[in-house]
CSV table of C-alpha atoms in Angstrom, one decimal:
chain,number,residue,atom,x,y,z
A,1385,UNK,CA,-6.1,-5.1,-14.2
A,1386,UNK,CA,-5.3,-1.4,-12.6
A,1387,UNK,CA,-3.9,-0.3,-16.1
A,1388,UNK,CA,-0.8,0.9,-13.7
A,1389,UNK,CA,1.9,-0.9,-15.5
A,1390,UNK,CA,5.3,-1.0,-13.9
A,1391,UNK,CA,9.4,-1.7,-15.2
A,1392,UNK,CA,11.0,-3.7,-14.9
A,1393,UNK,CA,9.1,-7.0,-13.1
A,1394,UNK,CA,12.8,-7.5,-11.1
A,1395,UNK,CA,16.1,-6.4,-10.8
A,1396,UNK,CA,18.9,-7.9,-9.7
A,1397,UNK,CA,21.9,-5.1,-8.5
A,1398,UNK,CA,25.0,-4.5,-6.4
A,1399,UNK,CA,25.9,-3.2,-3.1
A,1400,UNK,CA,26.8,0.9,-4.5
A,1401,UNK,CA,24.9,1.0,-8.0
A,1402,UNK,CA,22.1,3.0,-9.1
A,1403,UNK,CA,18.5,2.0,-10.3
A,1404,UNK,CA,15.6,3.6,-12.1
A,1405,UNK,CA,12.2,1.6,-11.8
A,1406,UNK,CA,9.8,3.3,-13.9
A,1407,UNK,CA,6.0,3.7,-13.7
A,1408,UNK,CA,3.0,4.5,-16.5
A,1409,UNK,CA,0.0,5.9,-14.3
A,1410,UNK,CA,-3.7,4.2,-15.1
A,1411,UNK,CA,-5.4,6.6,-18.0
A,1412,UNK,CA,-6.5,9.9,-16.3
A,1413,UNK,CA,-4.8,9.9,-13.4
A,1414,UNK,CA,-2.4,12.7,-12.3
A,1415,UNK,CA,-0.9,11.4,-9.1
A,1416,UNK,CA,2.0,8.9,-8.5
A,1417,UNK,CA,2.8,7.5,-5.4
A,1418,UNK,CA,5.4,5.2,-4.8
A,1419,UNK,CA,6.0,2.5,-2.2
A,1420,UNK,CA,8.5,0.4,-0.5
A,1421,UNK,CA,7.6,-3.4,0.6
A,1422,UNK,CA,10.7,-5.0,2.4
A,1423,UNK,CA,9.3,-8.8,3.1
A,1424,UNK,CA,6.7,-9.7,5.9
A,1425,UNK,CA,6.2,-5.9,5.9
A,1426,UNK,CA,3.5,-3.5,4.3
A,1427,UNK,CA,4.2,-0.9,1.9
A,1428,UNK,CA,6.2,2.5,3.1
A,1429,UNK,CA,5.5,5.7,1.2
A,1430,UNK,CA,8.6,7.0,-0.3
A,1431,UNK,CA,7.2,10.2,-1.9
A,1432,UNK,CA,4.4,11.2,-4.2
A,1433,UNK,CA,4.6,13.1,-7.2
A,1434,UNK,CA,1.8,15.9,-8.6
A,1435,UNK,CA,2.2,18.1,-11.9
A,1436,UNK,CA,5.7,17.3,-12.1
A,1437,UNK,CA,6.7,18.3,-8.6
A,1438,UNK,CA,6.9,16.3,-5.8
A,1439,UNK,CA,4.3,16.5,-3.2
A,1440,UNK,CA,5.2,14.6,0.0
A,1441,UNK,CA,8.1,12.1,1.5
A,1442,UNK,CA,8.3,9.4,3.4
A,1443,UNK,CA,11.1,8.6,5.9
A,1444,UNK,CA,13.0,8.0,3.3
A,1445,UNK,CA,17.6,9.6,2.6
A,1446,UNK,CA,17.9,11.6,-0.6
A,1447,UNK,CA,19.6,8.7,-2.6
A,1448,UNK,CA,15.8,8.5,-3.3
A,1449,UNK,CA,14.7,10.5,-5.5
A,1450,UNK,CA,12.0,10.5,-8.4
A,1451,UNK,CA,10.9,12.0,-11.8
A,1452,UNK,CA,7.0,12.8,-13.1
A,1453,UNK,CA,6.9,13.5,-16.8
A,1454,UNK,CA,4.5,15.9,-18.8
A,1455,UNK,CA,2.0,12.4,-19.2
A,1456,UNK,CA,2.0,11.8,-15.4
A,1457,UNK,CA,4.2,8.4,-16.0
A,1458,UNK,CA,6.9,8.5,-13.1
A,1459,UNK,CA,10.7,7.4,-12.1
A,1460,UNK,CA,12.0,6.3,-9.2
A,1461,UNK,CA,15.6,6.4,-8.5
A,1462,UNK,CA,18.1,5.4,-6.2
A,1463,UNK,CA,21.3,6.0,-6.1
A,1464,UNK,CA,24.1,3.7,-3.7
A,1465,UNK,CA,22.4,0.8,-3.6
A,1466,UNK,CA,22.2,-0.7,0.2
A,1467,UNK,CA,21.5,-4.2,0.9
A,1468,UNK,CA,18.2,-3.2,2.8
A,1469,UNK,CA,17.0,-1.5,-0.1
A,1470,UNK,CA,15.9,-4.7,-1.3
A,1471,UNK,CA,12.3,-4.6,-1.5
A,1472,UNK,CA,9.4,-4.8,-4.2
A,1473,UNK,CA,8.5,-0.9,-5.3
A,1474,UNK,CA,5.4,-0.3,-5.9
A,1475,UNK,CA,3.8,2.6,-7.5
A,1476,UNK,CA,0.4,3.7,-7.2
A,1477,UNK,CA,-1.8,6.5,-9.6
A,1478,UNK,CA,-4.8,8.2,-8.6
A,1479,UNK,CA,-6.6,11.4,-9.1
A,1480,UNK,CA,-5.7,14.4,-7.1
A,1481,UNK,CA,-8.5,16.6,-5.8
A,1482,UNK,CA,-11.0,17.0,-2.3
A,1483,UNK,CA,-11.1,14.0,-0.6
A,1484,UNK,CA,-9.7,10.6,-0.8
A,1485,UNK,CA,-9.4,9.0,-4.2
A,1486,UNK,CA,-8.6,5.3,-4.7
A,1487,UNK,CA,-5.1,4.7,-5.3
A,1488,UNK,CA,-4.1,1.8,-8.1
A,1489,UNK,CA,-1.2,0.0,-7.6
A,1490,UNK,CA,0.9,-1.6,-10.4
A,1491,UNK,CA,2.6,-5.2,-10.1
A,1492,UNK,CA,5.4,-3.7,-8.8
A,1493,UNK,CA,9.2,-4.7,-9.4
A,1494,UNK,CA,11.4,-6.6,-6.7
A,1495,UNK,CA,15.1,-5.0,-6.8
A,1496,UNK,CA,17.3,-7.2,-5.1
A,1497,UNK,CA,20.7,-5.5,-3.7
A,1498,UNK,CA,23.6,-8.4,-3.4
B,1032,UNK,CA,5.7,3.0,17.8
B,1033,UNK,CA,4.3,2.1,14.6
B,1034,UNK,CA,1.8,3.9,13.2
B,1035,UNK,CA,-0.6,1.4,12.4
B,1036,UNK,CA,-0.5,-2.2,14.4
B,1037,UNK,CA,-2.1,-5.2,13.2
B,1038,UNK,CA,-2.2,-8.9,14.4
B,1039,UNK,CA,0.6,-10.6,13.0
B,1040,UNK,CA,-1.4,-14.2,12.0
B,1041,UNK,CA,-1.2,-16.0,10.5
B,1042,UNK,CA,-5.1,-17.3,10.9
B,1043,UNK,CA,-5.5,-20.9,9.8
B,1044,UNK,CA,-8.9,-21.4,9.5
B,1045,UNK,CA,-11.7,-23.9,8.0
B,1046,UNK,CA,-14.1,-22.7,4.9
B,1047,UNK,CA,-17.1,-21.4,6.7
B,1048,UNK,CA,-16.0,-19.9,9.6
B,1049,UNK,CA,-16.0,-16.6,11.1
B,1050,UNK,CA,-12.2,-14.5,11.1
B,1051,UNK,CA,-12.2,-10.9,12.8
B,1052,UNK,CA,-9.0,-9.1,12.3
B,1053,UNK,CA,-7.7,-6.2,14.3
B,1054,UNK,CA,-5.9,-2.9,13.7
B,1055,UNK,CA,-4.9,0.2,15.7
B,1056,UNK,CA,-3.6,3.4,14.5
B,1057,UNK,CA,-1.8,6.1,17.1
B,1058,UNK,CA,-2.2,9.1,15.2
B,1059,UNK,CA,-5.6,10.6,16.6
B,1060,UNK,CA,-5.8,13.0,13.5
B,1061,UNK,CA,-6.2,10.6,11.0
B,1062,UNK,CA,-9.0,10.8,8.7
B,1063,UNK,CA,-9.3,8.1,6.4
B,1064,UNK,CA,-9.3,4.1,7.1
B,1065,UNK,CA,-9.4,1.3,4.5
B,1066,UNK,CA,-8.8,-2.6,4.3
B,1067,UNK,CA,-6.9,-3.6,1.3
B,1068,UNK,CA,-6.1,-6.9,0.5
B,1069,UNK,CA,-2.5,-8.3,-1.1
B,1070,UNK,CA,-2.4,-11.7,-2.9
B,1071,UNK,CA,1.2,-13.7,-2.4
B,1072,UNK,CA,3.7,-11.4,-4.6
B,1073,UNK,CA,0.8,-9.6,-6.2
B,1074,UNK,CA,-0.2,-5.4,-5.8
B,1075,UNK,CA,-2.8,-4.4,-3.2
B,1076,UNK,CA,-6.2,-4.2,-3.8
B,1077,UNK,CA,-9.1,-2.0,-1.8
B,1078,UNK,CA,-10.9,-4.2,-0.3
B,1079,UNK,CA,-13.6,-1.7,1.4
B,1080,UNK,CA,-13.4,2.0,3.6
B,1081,UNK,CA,-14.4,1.8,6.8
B,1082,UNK,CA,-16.9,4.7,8.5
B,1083,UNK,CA,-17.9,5.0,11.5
B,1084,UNK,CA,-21.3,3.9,11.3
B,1085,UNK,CA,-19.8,0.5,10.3
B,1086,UNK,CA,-20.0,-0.7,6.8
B,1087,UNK,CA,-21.1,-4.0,4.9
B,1088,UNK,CA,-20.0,-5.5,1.6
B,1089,UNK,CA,-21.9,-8.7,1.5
B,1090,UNK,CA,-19.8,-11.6,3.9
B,1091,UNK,CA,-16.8,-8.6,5.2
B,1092,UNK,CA,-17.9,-5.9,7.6
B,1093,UNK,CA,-15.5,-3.4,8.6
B,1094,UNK,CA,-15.7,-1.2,12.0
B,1095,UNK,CA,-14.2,2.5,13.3
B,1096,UNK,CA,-13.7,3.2,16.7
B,1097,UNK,CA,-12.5,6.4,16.9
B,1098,UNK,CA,-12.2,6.8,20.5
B,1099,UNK,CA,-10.4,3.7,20.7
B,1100,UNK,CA,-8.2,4.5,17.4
B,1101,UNK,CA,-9.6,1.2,16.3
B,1102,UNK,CA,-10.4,-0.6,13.3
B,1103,UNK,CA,-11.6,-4.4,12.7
B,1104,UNK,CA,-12.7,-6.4,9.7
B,1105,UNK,CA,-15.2,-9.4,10.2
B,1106,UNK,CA,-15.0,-12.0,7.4
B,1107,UNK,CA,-18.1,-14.6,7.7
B,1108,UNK,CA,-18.0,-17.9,5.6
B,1109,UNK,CA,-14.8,-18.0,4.6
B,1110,UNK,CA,-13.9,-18.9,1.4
B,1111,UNK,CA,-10.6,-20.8,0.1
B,1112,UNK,CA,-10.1,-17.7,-2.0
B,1113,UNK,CA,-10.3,-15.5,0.9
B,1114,UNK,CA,-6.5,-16.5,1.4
B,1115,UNK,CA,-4.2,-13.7,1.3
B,1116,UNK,CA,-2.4,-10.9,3.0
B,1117,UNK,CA,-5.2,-8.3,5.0
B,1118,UNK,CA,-3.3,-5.0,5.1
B,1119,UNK,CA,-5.2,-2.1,7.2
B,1120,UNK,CA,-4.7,1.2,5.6
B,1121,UNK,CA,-5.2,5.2,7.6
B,1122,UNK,CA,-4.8,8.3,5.9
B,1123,UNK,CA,-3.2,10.6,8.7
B,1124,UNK,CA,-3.8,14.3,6.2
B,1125,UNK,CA,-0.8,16.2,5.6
B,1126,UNK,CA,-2.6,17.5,2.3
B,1127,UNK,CA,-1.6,14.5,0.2
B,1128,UNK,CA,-2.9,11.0,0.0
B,1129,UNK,CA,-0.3,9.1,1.7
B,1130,UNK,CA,-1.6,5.7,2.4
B,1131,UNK,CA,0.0,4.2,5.9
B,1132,UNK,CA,0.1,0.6,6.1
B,1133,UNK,CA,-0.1,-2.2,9.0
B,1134,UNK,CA,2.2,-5.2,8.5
B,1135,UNK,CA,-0.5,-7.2,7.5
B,1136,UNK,CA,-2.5,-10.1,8.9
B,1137,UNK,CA,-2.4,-13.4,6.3
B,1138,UNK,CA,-5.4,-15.3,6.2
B,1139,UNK,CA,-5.2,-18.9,5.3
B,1140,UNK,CA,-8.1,-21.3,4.8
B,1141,UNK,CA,-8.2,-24.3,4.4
B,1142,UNK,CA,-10.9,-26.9,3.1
């Protein structure tokens, strides 16, 4: 186990909603990255997040947009649901510093858009 | 063009043999290179970096061509549990660790 822990495990939504998936960071870590898995596909960095602030973004509209709170846990939210944006988010902690540092991914939670 | 290109698989292979996967990247400036490894509807793992020099963790041996922008992973006497989803990984900079993945290669063996 990572100790990344991710809510919720799935999500079932509609076309034009919005959803918040939320991620605790593993114990010490002050980076969150977060990740989009359509199916058959690998993970696509959305954005990463870094004392609060975010610190990098994917390809990815502003209806995605994210939270980091004071004990580096981290939102992800997205606003008008498309049918594409059905996916498993993942979320990833690590250190920030020189150099590369492992990144930990939690289980992840599959949002499906109907 | 995608960033990082993999062979799409899947390999079907018998325990004890020898699978060598493939990945290029098109980003010349990237600095970083991994294999992870992703179990059916589980998170990625690291499975191992890969240097240029060529690296070893007992039966996996990952390989860097830089000139080529080319990365491989060589999995000797495969193992049923070996069975999953081979994702290769290159950190292009930018000042952040932003992971870019491959599609993935699945593995199956078989006994």
């Amino acid at each position: 186990e990572t100790g990344v822990t991710q809510s919720p495990t799935h999500l079932i939504k509609t076309r034009g909603q919005q959803v918040t998936l939320r991620c605790s960071s593993q114990s010490g870590h002050n980076t969150v990255s977060w990740y989009q898995q359509a199916l058959g596909q690998g993970p696509q960095f959305i954005f990463q997040y870094y004392r609060e602030e975010e610190n990098g973004r994917g390809n990815f509209p502003p209806r995605f947009s994210g939270l980091q709170f004071p004990n580096y846990s981290s939102e992800l939210n997205v606003n008008a649901l498309e049918l594409d944006d059905s996916a498993l988010y993942l979320c990833a902690s690590s250190l920030w510093g020189q150099g590369f540092y492992e990144q930990y991914f939690g289980p992840g939670t599959r949002l499906t858009v109907t | 063009r995608k960033e990082v290109e993999q062979d799409p698989g899947p390999f079907n292979v018998p325990e004890g043999a020898t699978v060598a996967f493939n990945c290029t990247y098109s980003n010349s400036a990237s600095q970083s290179f991994f294999w992870y490894r992703q179990d059916c509807r589980k998170e990625p793992k690291l499975l191992m970096s890969v240097y240029s020099s060529g690296n070893e963790d007992g039966r996996f041996t990952a390989q860097l061509n830089r000139a080529s922008q080319y990365i491989s992973l060589l999995i000797r006497d495969s193992k049923l549990s070996d069975s999953a989803t081979y994702l290769c990984v290159v950190i292009s900079g930018g000042g952040y660790n932003k992971l870019i993945f491959g599609a993935g290669t699945r593995l199956a063996v078989h006994p």
